[in-house]
mmCIF file with all atom_site columns, C-alpha atoms in Angstrom:
data_model
loop_
_atom_site.group_PDB
_atom_site.id
_atom_site.type_symbol
_atom_site.label_atom_id
_atom_site.label_alt_id
_atom_site.label_comp_id
_atom_site.label_asym_id
_atom_site.label_entity_id
_atom_site.label_seq_id
_atom_site.pdbx_PDB_ins_code
_atom_site.Cartn_x
_atom_site.Cartn_y
_atom_site.Cartn_z
_atom_site.occupancy
_atom_site.B_iso_or_equiv
_atom_site.pdbx_formal_charge
_atom_site.auth_seq_id
_atom_site.auth_comp_id
_atom_site.auth_asym_id
_atom_site.auth_atom_id
_atom_site.pdbx_PDB_model_num
ATOM 1   C CA . GLU A 1 1   ? 15.848  -2.912  -0.110  1.00 54.00 ? 1   GLU A CA 1
ATOM 2   C CA . ASP A 1 2   ? 15.844  -0.887  3.123   1.00 72.00 ? 2   ASP A CA 1
ATOM 3   C CA . LYS A 1 3   ? 12.971  -0.940  5.532   1.00 83.00 ? 3   LYS A CA 1
ATOM 4   C CA . VAL A 1 4   ? 10.282  1.507   6.486   1.00 91.00 ? 4   VAL A CA 1
ATOM 5   C CA . VAL A 1 5   ? 9.630   1.326   10.212  1.00 93.00 ? 5   VAL A CA 1
ATOM 6   C CA . GLN A 1 6   ? 6.472   2.562   11.851  1.00 95.00 ? 6   GLN A CA 1
ATOM 7   C CA . SER A 1 7   ? 5.908   3.151   15.524  1.00 95.00 ? 7   SER A CA 1
ATOM 8   C CA . PRO A 1 8   ? 4.131   2.444   17.687  1.00 95.00 ? 8   PRO A CA 1
ATOM 9   C CA . LEU A 1 9   ? 2.835   -0.861  16.324  1.00 93.00 ? 9   LEU A CA 1
ATOM 10  C CA . SER A 1 10  ? -0.457  -0.301  18.092  1.00 95.00 ? 10  SER A CA 1
ATOM 11  C CA . LEU A 1 11  ? -2.060  2.394   20.153  1.00 96.00 ? 11  LEU A CA 1
ATOM 12  C CA . VAL A 1 12  ? -5.255  2.687   22.194  1.00 97.00 ? 12  VAL A CA 1
ATOM 13  C CA . VAL A 1 13  ? -6.549  6.151   23.065  1.00 97.00 ? 13  VAL A CA 1
ATOM 14  C CA . HIS A 1 14  ? -9.791  7.795   24.145  1.00 97.00 ? 14  HIS A CA 1
ATOM 15  C CA . GLU A 1 15  ? -11.886 10.110  22.040  1.00 97.00 ? 15  GLU A CA 1
ATOM 16  C CA . GLY A 1 16  ? -10.531 13.637  22.114  1.00 97.00 ? 16  GLY A CA 1
ATOM 17  C CA . ASP A 1 17  ? -6.906  12.587  22.557  1.00 97.00 ? 17  ASP A CA 1
ATOM 18  C CA . THR A 1 18  ? -4.170  13.673  20.140  1.00 97.00 ? 18  THR A CA 1
ATOM 19  C CA . VAL A 1 19  ? -1.937  11.016  18.623  1.00 97.00 ? 19  VAL A CA 1
ATOM 20  C CA . THR A 1 20  ? 1.355   11.131  16.753  1.00 97.00 ? 20  THR A CA 1
ATOM 21  C CA . LEU A 1 21  ? 2.323   8.258   14.503  1.00 98.00 ? 21  LEU A CA 1
ATOM 22  C CA . ASN A 1 22  ? 5.888   7.831   13.323  1.00 97.00 ? 22  ASN A CA 1
ATOM 23  C CA . CYS A 1 23  ? 7.411   6.572   10.102  1.00 96.00 ? 23  CYS A CA 1
ATOM 24  C CA . SER A 1 24  ? 11.187  6.284   9.679   1.00 93.00 ? 24  SER A CA 1
ATOM 25  C CA . TYR A 1 25  ? 13.230  5.126   6.718   1.00 88.00 ? 25  TYR A CA 1
ATOM 26  C CA . GLU A 1 26  ? 16.830  4.745   5.673   1.00 85.00 ? 26  GLU A CA 1
ATOM 27  C CA . VAL A 1 27  ? 17.525  6.263   2.270   1.00 76.00 ? 27  VAL A CA 1
ATOM 28  C CA . THR A 1 28  ? 17.696  9.917   1.318   1.00 72.00 ? 28  THR A CA 1
ATOM 29  C CA . ASN A 1 29  ? 16.933  9.738   -2.392  1.00 74.00 ? 29  ASN A CA 1
ATOM 30  C CA . PHE A 1 30  ? 13.256  9.137   -3.093  1.00 74.00 ? 30  PHE A CA 1
ATOM 31  C CA . ARG A 1 31  ? 10.344  10.853  -4.805  1.00 74.00 ? 31  ARG A CA 1
ATOM 32  C CA . SER A 1 32  ? 7.587   10.786  -2.250  1.00 82.00 ? 32  SER A CA 1
ATOM 33  C CA . LEU A 1 33  ? 6.303   9.461   1.040   1.00 88.00 ? 33  LEU A CA 1
ATOM 34  C CA . LEU A 1 34  ? 2.663   8.489   1.302   1.00 91.00 ? 34  LEU A CA 1
ATOM 35  C CA . TRP A 1 35  ? 0.287   7.976   4.222   1.00 95.00 ? 35  TRP A CA 1
ATOM 36  C CA . TYR A 1 36  ? -2.750  5.697   3.972   1.00 95.00 ? 36  TYR A CA 1
ATOM 37  C CA . LYS A 1 37  ? -5.629  4.785   6.250   1.00 96.00 ? 37  LYS A CA 1
ATOM 38  C CA . GLN A 1 38  ? -6.847  1.200   6.144   1.00 94.00 ? 38  GLN A CA 1
ATOM 39  C CA . GLU A 1 39  ? -10.122 0.323   7.796   1.00 91.00 ? 39  GLU A CA 1
ATOM 40  C CA . LYS A 1 40  ? -11.679 -2.957  6.812   1.00 81.00 ? 40  LYS A CA 1
ATOM 41  C CA . LYS A 1 41  ? -10.563 -3.293  3.250   1.00 84.00 ? 41  LYS A CA 1
ATOM 42  C CA . ALA A 1 42  ? -8.370  -1.344  0.851   1.00 90.00 ? 42  ALA A CA 1
ATOM 43  C CA . PRO A 1 43  ? -6.035  1.424   2.013   1.00 93.00 ? 43  PRO A CA 1
ATOM 44  C CA . THR A 1 44  ? -7.278  4.899   1.236   1.00 93.00 ? 44  THR A CA 1
ATOM 45  C CA . PHE A 1 45  ? -4.932  7.768   0.491   1.00 91.00 ? 45  PHE A CA 1
ATOM 46  C CA . LEU A 1 46  ? -4.336  10.496  3.070   1.00 94.00 ? 46  LEU A CA 1
ATOM 47  C CA . PHE A 1 47  ? -1.227  12.479  2.175   1.00 90.00 ? 47  PHE A CA 1
ATOM 48  C CA . MET A 1 48  ? 1.686   12.656  -0.197  1.00 89.00 ? 48  MET A CA 1
ATOM 49  C CA . LEU A 1 49  ? 4.840   14.387  1.014   1.00 89.00 ? 49  LEU A CA 1
ATOM 50  C CA . THR A 1 50  ? 7.635   15.308  -1.327  1.00 82.00 ? 50  THR A CA 1
ATOM 51  C CA . SER A 1 51  ? 9.354   18.273  0.296   1.00 74.00 ? 51  SER A CA 1
ATOM 52  C CA . SER A 1 52  ? 10.960  18.415  3.667   1.00 76.00 ? 52  SER A CA 1
ATOM 53  C CA . GLY A 1 53  ? 9.475   20.683  6.291   1.00 75.00 ? 53  GLY A CA 1
ATOM 54  C CA . ILE A 1 54  ? 6.192   21.431  4.555   1.00 80.00 ? 54  ILE A CA 1
ATOM 55  C CA . GLU A 1 55  ? 3.124   20.366  6.513   1.00 86.00 ? 55  GLU A CA 1
ATOM 56  C CA . LYS A 1 56  ? 0.160   18.831  4.759   1.00 90.00 ? 56  LYS A CA 1
ATOM 57  C CA . LYS A 1 57  ? -3.153  19.259  6.539   1.00 92.00 ? 57  LYS A CA 1
ATOM 58  C CA . SER A 1 58  ? -6.635  17.891  6.096   1.00 92.00 ? 58  SER A CA 1
ATOM 59  C CA . GLY A 1 59  ? -9.107  18.622  8.854   1.00 95.00 ? 59  GLY A CA 1
ATOM 60  C CA . ARG A 1 60  ? -7.859  17.040  12.068  1.00 97.00 ? 60  ARG A CA 1
ATOM 61  C CA . LEU A 1 61  ? -5.050  15.197  10.304  1.00 97.00 ? 61  LEU A CA 1
ATOM 62  C CA . SER A 1 62  ? -1.676  16.653  9.446   1.00 96.00 ? 62  SER A CA 1
ATOM 63  C CA . SER A 1 63  ? 1.654   15.273  8.340   1.00 95.00 ? 63  SER A CA 1
ATOM 64  C CA . ILE A 1 64  ? 5.182   16.499  7.884   1.00 93.00 ? 64  ILE A CA 1
ATOM 65  C CA . LEU A 1 65  ? 8.347   15.076  6.388   1.00 90.00 ? 65  LEU A CA 1
ATOM 66  C CA . ASP A 1 66  ? 11.870  15.590  7.698   1.00 87.00 ? 66  ASP A CA 1
ATOM 67  C CA . LYS A 1 67  ? 14.269  14.468  4.977   1.00 79.00 ? 67  LYS A CA 1
ATOM 68  C CA . LYS A 1 68  ? 17.333  15.342  7.035   1.00 82.00 ? 68  LYS A CA 1
ATOM 69  C CA . GLU A 1 69  ? 16.336  13.169  9.999   1.00 82.00 ? 69  GLU A CA 1
ATOM 70  C CA . LEU A 1 70  ? 14.678  10.559  7.734   1.00 86.00 ? 70  LEU A CA 1
ATOM 71  C CA . PHE A 1 71  ? 11.227  10.425  9.259   1.00 89.00 ? 71  PHE A CA 1
ATOM 72  C CA . SER A 1 72  ? 7.652   11.536  8.835   1.00 94.00 ? 72  SER A CA 1
ATOM 73  C CA . ILE A 1 73  ? 4.888   11.961  11.391  1.00 96.00 ? 73  ILE A CA 1
ATOM 74  C CA . LEU A 1 74  ? 1.125   11.825  11.113  1.00 97.00 ? 74  LEU A CA 1
ATOM 75  C CA . ASN A 1 75  ? -0.796  13.785  13.732  1.00 97.00 ? 75  ASN A CA 1
ATOM 76  C CA . ILE A 1 76  ? -4.455  13.299  14.517  1.00 97.00 ? 76  ILE A CA 1
ATOM 77  C CA . THR A 1 77  ? -6.042  15.796  16.888  1.00 97.00 ? 77  THR A CA 1
ATOM 78  C CA . ALA A 1 78  ? -9.352  15.417  18.753  1.00 97.00 ? 78  ALA A CA 1
ATOM 79  C CA . THR A 1 79  ? -9.538  11.743  17.804  1.00 97.00 ? 79  THR A CA 1
ATOM 80  C CA . GLN A 1 80  ? -12.886 10.105  17.077  1.00 97.00 ? 80  GLN A CA 1
ATOM 81  C CA . THR A 1 81  ? -13.922 6.452   17.027  1.00 96.00 ? 81  THR A CA 1
ATOM 82  C CA . GLY A 1 82  ? -14.011 6.693   13.233  1.00 96.00 ? 82  GLY A CA 1
ATOM 83  C CA . ASP A 1 83  ? -10.259 7.243   13.263  1.00 97.00 ? 83  ASP A CA 1
ATOM 84  C CA . SER A 1 84  ? -9.784  3.638   14.394  1.00 97.00 ? 84  SER A CA 1
ATOM 85  C CA . ALA A 1 85  ? -7.808  1.982   11.603  1.00 96.00 ? 85  ALA A CA 1
ATOM 86  C CA . ILE A 1 86  ? -4.383  0.836   10.529  1.00 95.00 ? 86  ILE A CA 1
ATOM 87  C CA . TYR A 1 87  ? -2.245  3.722   9.312   1.00 97.00 ? 87  TYR A CA 1
ATOM 88  C CA . LEU A 1 88  ? 0.355   2.857   6.710   1.00 96.00 ? 88  LEU A CA 1
ATOM 89  C CA . CYS A 1 89  ? 3.242   4.875   5.385   1.00 94.00 ? 89  CYS A CA 1
ATOM 90  C CA . ALA A 1 90  ? 5.095   4.075   2.176   1.00 91.00 ? 90  ALA A CA 1
ATOM 91  C CA . ARG A 1 91  ? 8.248   5.434   0.633   1.00 88.00 ? 91  ARG A CA 1
ATOM 92  C CA . SER A 1 92  ? 8.840   5.393   -3.081  1.00 81.00 ? 92  SER A CA 1
ATOM 93  C CA . GLY A 1 93  ? 11.938  3.559   -4.254  1.00 71.00 ? 93  GLY A CA 1
ATOM 94  C CA . SER A 1 94  ? 14.746  5.738   -5.496  1.00 62.00 ? 94  SER A CA 1
ATOM 95  C CA . GLY A 1 95  ? 14.446  6.157   -9.245  1.00 60.00 ? 95  GLY A CA 1
ATOM 96  C CA . THR A 1 96  ? 11.438  3.877   -9.570  1.00 65.00 ? 96  THR A CA 1
ATOM 97  C CA . TYR A 1 97  ? 7.708   3.969   -9.054  1.00 68.00 ? 97  TYR A CA 1
ATOM 98  C CA . LYS A 1 98  ? 7.569   1.088   -6.653  1.00 76.00 ? 98  LYS A CA 1
ATOM 99  C CA . TYR A 1 99  ? 6.752   1.649   -2.994  1.00 84.00 ? 99  TYR A CA 1
ATOM 100 C CA . ILE A 1 100 ? 7.984   0.133   0.235   1.00 87.00 ? 100 ILE A CA 1
ATOM 101 C CA . PHE A 1 101 ? 5.378   0.006   2.976   1.00 91.00 ? 101 PHE A CA 1
ATOM 102 C CA . GLY A 1 102 ? 5.862   -0.046  6.693   1.00 92.00 ? 102 GLY A CA 1
ATOM 103 C CA . THR A 1 103 ? 4.064   -2.611  8.847   1.00 90.00 ? 103 THR A CA 1
ATOM 104 C CA . GLY A 1 104 ? 1.516   -0.032  9.920   1.00 94.00 ? 104 GLY A CA 1
ATOM 105 C CA . THR A 1 105 ? 0.262   1.383   13.214  1.00 96.00 ? 105 THR A CA 1
ATOM 106 C CA . ARG A 1 106 ? -3.031  -0.006  14.483  1.00 95.00 ? 106 ARG A CA 1
ATOM 107 C CA . LEU A 1 107 ? -4.962  2.785   16.190  1.00 97.00 ? 107 LEU A CA 1
ATOM 108 C CA . LYS A 1 108 ? -8.012  2.123   18.327  1.00 97.00 ? 108 LYS A CA 1
ATOM 109 C CA . VAL A 1 109 ? -10.026 5.062   19.626  1.00 97.00 ? 109 VAL A CA 1
ATOM 110 C CA . LEU A 1 110 ? -12.358 4.288   22.509  1.00 97.00 ? 110 LEU A CA 1
ATOM 111 C CA . ALA A 1 111 ? -15.579 6.212   23.064  1.00 94.00 ? 111 ALA A CA 1
ATOM 112 C CA . ASN B 2 1   ? -15.622 5.255   -12.818 1.00 72.00 ? 1   ASN B CA 1
ATOM 113 C CA . ALA B 2 2   ? -15.187 1.960   -11.016 1.00 81.00 ? 2   ALA B CA 1
ATOM 114 C CA . GLY B 2 3   ? -11.559 2.738   -10.071 1.00 92.00 ? 3   GLY B CA 1
ATOM 115 C CA . VAL B 2 4   ? -9.582  -0.460  -9.432  1.00 95.00 ? 4   VAL B CA 1
ATOM 116 C CA . THR B 2 5   ? -11.516 -3.709  -9.541  1.00 96.00 ? 5   THR B CA 1
ATOM 117 C CA . GLN B 2 6   ? -10.340 -7.168  -8.537  1.00 97.00 ? 6   GLN B CA 1
ATOM 118 C CA . THR B 2 7   ? -11.774 -10.629 -9.039  1.00 95.00 ? 7   THR B CA 1
ATOM 119 C CA . PRO B 2 8   ? -12.453 -12.852 -7.258  1.00 96.00 ? 8   PRO B CA 1
ATOM 120 C CA . LYS B 2 9   ? -13.142 -11.414 -3.789  1.00 94.00 ? 9   LYS B CA 1
ATOM 121 C CA . PHE B 2 10  ? -12.537 -14.751 -2.052  1.00 95.00 ? 10  PHE B CA 1
ATOM 122 C CA . GLN B 2 11  ? -10.884 -17.987 -3.138  1.00 95.00 ? 11  GLN B CA 1
ATOM 123 C CA . VAL B 2 12  ? -9.990  -21.258 -1.488  1.00 96.00 ? 12  VAL B CA 1
ATOM 124 C CA . LEU B 2 13  ? -7.407  -23.475 -3.194  1.00 95.00 ? 13  LEU B CA 1
ATOM 125 C CA . LYS B 2 14  ? -5.795  -26.783 -2.433  1.00 96.00 ? 14  LYS B CA 1
ATOM 126 C CA . THR B 2 15  ? -2.022  -27.028 -2.371  1.00 97.00 ? 15  THR B CA 1
ATOM 127 C CA . GLY B 2 16  ? -0.705  -27.398 -5.914  1.00 96.00 ? 16  GLY B CA 1
ATOM 128 C CA . GLN B 2 17  ? -3.678  -25.836 -7.665  1.00 96.00 ? 17  GLN B CA 1
ATOM 129 C CA . SER B 2 18  ? -3.221  -22.835 -9.919  1.00 96.00 ? 18  SER B CA 1
ATOM 130 C CA . MET B 2 19  ? -5.249  -19.697 -10.308 1.00 96.00 ? 19  MET B CA 1
ATOM 131 C CA . THR B 2 20  ? -5.144  -16.185 -11.721 1.00 97.00 ? 20  THR B CA 1
ATOM 132 C CA . LEU B 2 21  ? -6.187  -13.056 -9.873  1.00 97.00 ? 21  LEU B CA 1
ATOM 133 C CA . GLN B 2 22  ? -7.551  -10.395 -12.168 1.00 97.00 ? 22  GLN B CA 1
ATOM 134 C CA . CYS B 2 23  ? -7.170  -6.635  -11.786 1.00 97.00 ? 23  CYS B CA 1
ATOM 135 C CA . ALA B 2 24  ? -8.448  -3.819  -13.962 1.00 97.00 ? 24  ALA B CA 1
ATOM 136 C CA . GLN B 2 25  ? -8.403  -0.022  -13.670 1.00 96.00 ? 25  GLN B CA 1
ATOM 137 C CA . ASP B 2 26  ? -10.361 2.549   -15.622 1.00 95.00 ? 26  ASP B CA 1
ATOM 138 C CA . MET B 2 27  ? -8.374  5.659   -14.643 1.00 92.00 ? 27  MET B CA 1
ATOM 139 C CA . ASN B 2 28  ? -5.935  5.516   -17.569 1.00 92.00 ? 28  ASN B CA 1
ATOM 140 C CA . HIS B 2 29  ? -3.087  4.915   -15.123 1.00 91.00 ? 29  HIS B CA 1
ATOM 141 C CA . ASN B 2 30  ? 0.332   3.918   -16.350 1.00 90.00 ? 30  ASN B CA 1
ATOM 142 C CA . SER B 2 31  ? 1.604   1.892   -13.393 1.00 90.00 ? 31  SER B CA 1
ATOM 143 C CA . MET B 2 32  ? 0.014   -1.103  -11.708 1.00 93.00 ? 32  MET B CA 1
ATOM 144 C CA . TYR B 2 33  ? 1.048   -3.130  -8.670  1.00 94.00 ? 33  TYR B CA 1
ATOM 145 C CA . TRP B 2 34  ? 0.325   -6.355  -6.838  1.00 96.00 ? 34  TRP B CA 1
ATOM 146 C CA . TYR B 2 35  ? 0.760   -6.553  -3.060  1.00 96.00 ? 35  TYR B CA 1
ATOM 147 C CA . ARG B 2 36  ? 0.109   -9.131  -0.431  1.00 96.00 ? 36  ARG B CA 1
ATOM 148 C CA . GLN B 2 37  ? -0.831  -8.272  3.134   1.00 94.00 ? 37  GLN B CA 1
ATOM 149 C CA . ASP B 2 38  ? -0.219  -10.620 6.019   1.00 92.00 ? 38  ASP B CA 1
ATOM 150 C CA . PRO B 2 39  ? -0.823  -9.941  9.718   1.00 83.00 ? 39  PRO B CA 1
ATOM 151 C CA . GLY B 2 40  ? 1.997   -7.866  11.190  1.00 77.00 ? 40  GLY B CA 1
ATOM 152 C CA . MET B 2 41  ? 3.788   -7.605  7.830   1.00 79.00 ? 41  MET B CA 1
ATOM 153 C CA . GLY B 2 42  ? 2.223   -4.574  6.220   1.00 85.00 ? 42  GLY B CA 1
ATOM 154 C CA . LEU B 2 43  ? 1.914   -4.505  2.438   1.00 91.00 ? 43  LEU B CA 1
ATOM 155 C CA . ARG B 2 44  ? 4.645   -6.289  0.519   1.00 92.00 ? 44  ARG B CA 1
ATOM 156 C CA . LEU B 2 45  ? 5.147   -5.700  -3.187  1.00 91.00 ? 45  LEU B CA 1
ATOM 157 C CA . ILE B 2 46  ? 5.019   -8.846  -5.308  1.00 95.00 ? 46  ILE B CA 1
ATOM 158 C CA . TYR B 2 47  ? 5.363   -7.415  -8.823  1.00 94.00 ? 47  TYR B CA 1
ATOM 159 C CA . TYR B 2 48  ? 4.755   -4.107  -10.474 1.00 92.00 ? 48  TYR B CA 1
ATOM 160 C CA . SER B 2 49  ? 4.384   -2.772  -13.982 1.00 92.00 ? 49  SER B CA 1
ATOM 161 C CA . ALA B 2 50  ? 5.701   0.753   -14.433 1.00 86.00 ? 50  ALA B CA 1
ATOM 162 C CA . SER B 2 51  ? 4.060   1.010   -17.844 1.00 86.00 ? 51  SER B CA 1
ATOM 163 C CA . GLU B 2 52  ? 2.301   -1.136  -20.394 1.00 88.00 ? 52  GLU B CA 1
ATOM 164 C CA . GLY B 2 53  ? 4.664   -3.791  -21.687 1.00 88.00 ? 53  GLY B CA 1
ATOM 165 C CA . THR B 2 54  ? 6.989   -3.844  -18.673 1.00 90.00 ? 54  THR B CA 1
ATOM 166 C CA . THR B 2 55  ? 6.957   -5.822  -15.442 1.00 93.00 ? 55  THR B CA 1
ATOM 167 C CA . ASP B 2 56  ? 9.430   -5.962  -12.566 1.00 91.00 ? 56  ASP B CA 1
ATOM 168 C CA . LYS B 2 57  ? 9.872   -7.980  -9.418  1.00 91.00 ? 57  LYS B CA 1
ATOM 169 C CA . GLY B 2 58  ? 9.095   -6.545  -6.038  1.00 89.00 ? 58  GLY B CA 1
ATOM 170 C CA . GLU B 2 59  ? 10.088  -7.786  -2.592  1.00 87.00 ? 59  GLU B CA 1
ATOM 171 C CA . VAL B 2 60  ? 8.389   -11.201 -2.669  1.00 93.00 ? 60  VAL B CA 1
ATOM 172 C CA . PRO B 2 61  ? 8.017   -12.452 -6.282  1.00 95.00 ? 61  PRO B CA 1
ATOM 173 C CA . ASN B 2 62  ? 8.764   -16.149 -5.745  1.00 95.00 ? 62  ASN B CA 1
ATOM 174 C CA . GLY B 2 63  ? 5.838   -18.400 -6.648  1.00 95.00 ? 63  GLY B CA 1
ATOM 175 C CA . TYR B 2 64  ? 4.072   -15.747 -8.696  1.00 97.00 ? 64  TYR B CA 1
ATOM 176 C CA . ASN B 2 65  ? 3.930   -14.571 -12.292 1.00 97.00 ? 65  ASN B CA 1
ATOM 177 C CA . VAL B 2 66  ? 2.269   -11.517 -13.754 1.00 97.00 ? 66  VAL B CA 1
ATOM 178 C CA . SER B 2 67  ? 0.964   -10.325 -17.082 1.00 96.00 ? 67  SER B CA 1
ATOM 179 C CA . ARG B 2 68  ? 0.282   -6.743  -18.079 1.00 95.00 ? 68  ARG B CA 1
ATOM 180 C CA . LEU B 2 69  ? -2.321  -7.606  -20.662 1.00 89.00 ? 69  LEU B CA 1
ATOM 181 C CA . ASN B 2 70  ? -2.920  -4.023  -21.756 1.00 94.00 ? 70  ASN B CA 1
ATOM 182 C CA . LYS B 2 71  ? -2.938  -0.627  -20.093 1.00 94.00 ? 71  LYS B CA 1
ATOM 183 C CA . ARG B 2 72  ? -6.054  -1.471  -18.078 1.00 96.00 ? 72  ARG B CA 1
ATOM 184 C CA . GLU B 2 73  ? -5.357  -5.004  -16.893 1.00 96.00 ? 73  GLU B CA 1
ATOM 185 C CA . PHE B 2 74  ? -2.690  -6.602  -14.735 1.00 97.00 ? 74  PHE B CA 1
ATOM 186 C CA . SER B 2 75  ? -3.093  -10.226 -13.667 1.00 97.00 ? 75  SER B CA 1
ATOM 187 C CA . LEU B 2 76  ? -1.296  -12.259 -10.989 1.00 97.00 ? 76  LEU B CA 1
ATOM 188 C CA . ARG B 2 77  ? -0.881  -16.004 -11.420 1.00 97.00 ? 77  ARG B CA 1
ATOM 189 C CA . LEU B 2 78  ? -0.090  -18.649 -8.845  1.00 96.00 ? 78  LEU B CA 1
ATOM 190 C CA . GLU B 2 79  ? 1.150   -21.675 -10.774 1.00 92.00 ? 79  GLU B CA 1
ATOM 191 C CA . SER B 2 80  ? 1.264   -24.102 -7.856  1.00 95.00 ? 80  SER B CA 1
ATOM 192 C CA . ALA B 2 81  ? -0.332  -22.677 -4.752  1.00 95.00 ? 81  ALA B CA 1
ATOM 193 C CA . ALA B 2 82  ? 1.266   -23.260 -1.354  1.00 96.00 ? 82  ALA B CA 1
ATOM 194 C CA . PRO B 2 83  ? -0.156  -22.633 2.157   1.00 96.00 ? 83  PRO B CA 1
ATOM 195 C CA . SER B 2 84  ? 2.431   -19.835 2.565   1.00 95.00 ? 84  SER B CA 1
ATOM 196 C CA . GLN B 2 85  ? 0.549   -17.934 -0.136  1.00 97.00 ? 85  GLN B CA 1
ATOM 197 C CA . THR B 2 86  ? -2.523  -17.646 2.056   1.00 97.00 ? 86  THR B CA 1
ATOM 198 C CA . SER B 2 87  ? -2.947  -13.887 2.272   1.00 96.00 ? 87  SER B CA 1
ATOM 199 C CA . VAL B 2 88  ? -4.984  -10.889 1.200   1.00 96.00 ? 88  VAL B CA 1
ATOM 200 C CA . TYR B 2 89  ? -3.926  -9.657  -2.226  1.00 97.00 ? 89  TYR B CA 1
ATOM 201 C CA . PHE B 2 90  ? -4.309  -6.058  -3.291  1.00 97.00 ? 90  PHE B CA 1
ATOM 202 C CA . CYS B 2 91  ? -3.942  -4.578  -6.729  1.00 97.00 ? 91  CYS B CA 1
ATOM 203 C CA . ALA B 2 92  ? -3.137  -0.886  -7.062  1.00 94.00 ? 92  ALA B CA 1
ATOM 204 C CA . SER B 2 93  ? -2.546  1.624   -9.809  1.00 93.00 ? 93  SER B CA 1
ATOM 205 C CA . SER B 2 94  ? -1.033  5.068   -10.157 1.00 89.00 ? 94  SER B CA 1
ATOM 206 C CA . LEU B 2 95  ? -0.727  7.623   -12.899 1.00 85.00 ? 95  LEU B CA 1
ATOM 207 C CA . ALA B 2 96  ? 3.040   7.707   -12.184 1.00 72.00 ? 96  ALA B CA 1
ATOM 208 C CA . GLY B 2 97  ? 5.456   10.301  -13.391 1.00 61.00 ? 97  GLY B CA 1
ATOM 209 C CA . VAL B 2 98  ? 6.690   13.315  -11.475 1.00 57.00 ? 98  VAL B CA 1
ATOM 210 C CA . ALA B 2 99  ? 4.974   13.940  -8.153  1.00 54.00 ? 99  ALA B CA 1
ATOM 211 C CA . PRO B 2 100 ? 2.147   14.572  -7.358  1.00 55.00 ? 100 PRO B CA 1
ATOM 212 C CA . TYR B 2 101 ? 1.122   11.757  -9.649  1.00 59.00 ? 101 TYR B CA 1
ATOM 213 C CA . ASN B 2 102 ? 2.423   8.939   -7.493  1.00 73.00 ? 102 ASN B CA 1
ATOM 214 C CA . GLU B 2 103 ? -0.657  8.373   -5.362  1.00 82.00 ? 103 GLU B CA 1
ATOM 215 C CA . GLN B 2 104 ? -1.701  4.734   -5.512  1.00 87.00 ? 104 GLN B CA 1
ATOM 216 C CA . PHE B 2 105 ? -5.326  3.701   -5.702  1.00 91.00 ? 105 PHE B CA 1
ATOM 217 C CA . PHE B 2 106 ? -6.143  0.274   -4.303  1.00 94.00 ? 106 PHE B CA 1
ATOM 218 C CA . GLY B 2 107 ? -8.652  -2.358  -5.281  1.00 95.00 ? 107 GLY B CA 1
ATOM 219 C CA . PRO B 2 108 ? -10.897 -4.043  -2.668  1.00 94.00 ? 108 PRO B CA 1
ATOM 220 C CA . GLY B 2 109 ? -8.613  -7.042  -2.251  1.00 95.00 ? 109 GLY B CA 1
ATOM 221 C CA . THR B 2 110 ? -8.831  -10.808 -2.750  1.00 96.00 ? 110 THR B CA 1
ATOM 222 C CA . ARG B 2 111 ? -8.743  -13.060 0.292   1.00 95.00 ? 111 ARG B CA 1
ATOM 223 C CA . LEU B 2 112 ? -6.977  -16.273 -0.708  1.00 96.00 ? 112 LEU B CA 1
ATOM 224 C CA . THR B 2 113 ? -6.728  -19.375 1.441   1.00 96.00 ? 113 THR B CA 1
ATOM 225 C CA . VAL B 2 114 ? -4.545  -22.300 0.406   1.00 96.00 ? 114 VAL B CA 1
ATOM 226 C CA . LEU B 2 115 ? -5.257  -25.537 2.250   1.00 95.00 ? 115 LEU B CA 1
#
């Protein structure tokens, strides 16, 4: 099964900064790409992207999928210390309901 | 609704011992999943069950077995634990079907240490 690659692996920023997290993958045929935030325990859902070029937005977070270039980005503007977490992206397998996760980006926001 | 629950929260085993991790969901979801998470490795799929009565291997199934007991419950069994199975185990579920029903909901995790 192909990989899902996230970059950077880790990132340290100061409050108020804007960050862009990247998720790239290798296949073109899949149902959905998901973004999760993981603090201390279980991942919590952020976004589901199914169509290329359509931005999903929730407060300071936004995400977009580019199916032609095979990547997705997660943007966080005006970062806060509460944004410190591991951010995971996952691509659904083609024709199945299983998901392949990337290794995650560890974000630390300093006060 | 409790969502996805897992038991136990923590477990320490000796090499060669067996145990079963339990998972239950009360959201009437069709699909259930078991993942393990190791430092620097992200979440890796062990087994999944697309619907009641079916199970399929994921990326790292060796050393594990699963049972989809009914629609609510999906258990993961380690028959002969090895130190390489030391990890945090997450169960997840999703309604499944055509998007947007693919969102996965995760349980709180089980931290397993094999000595």
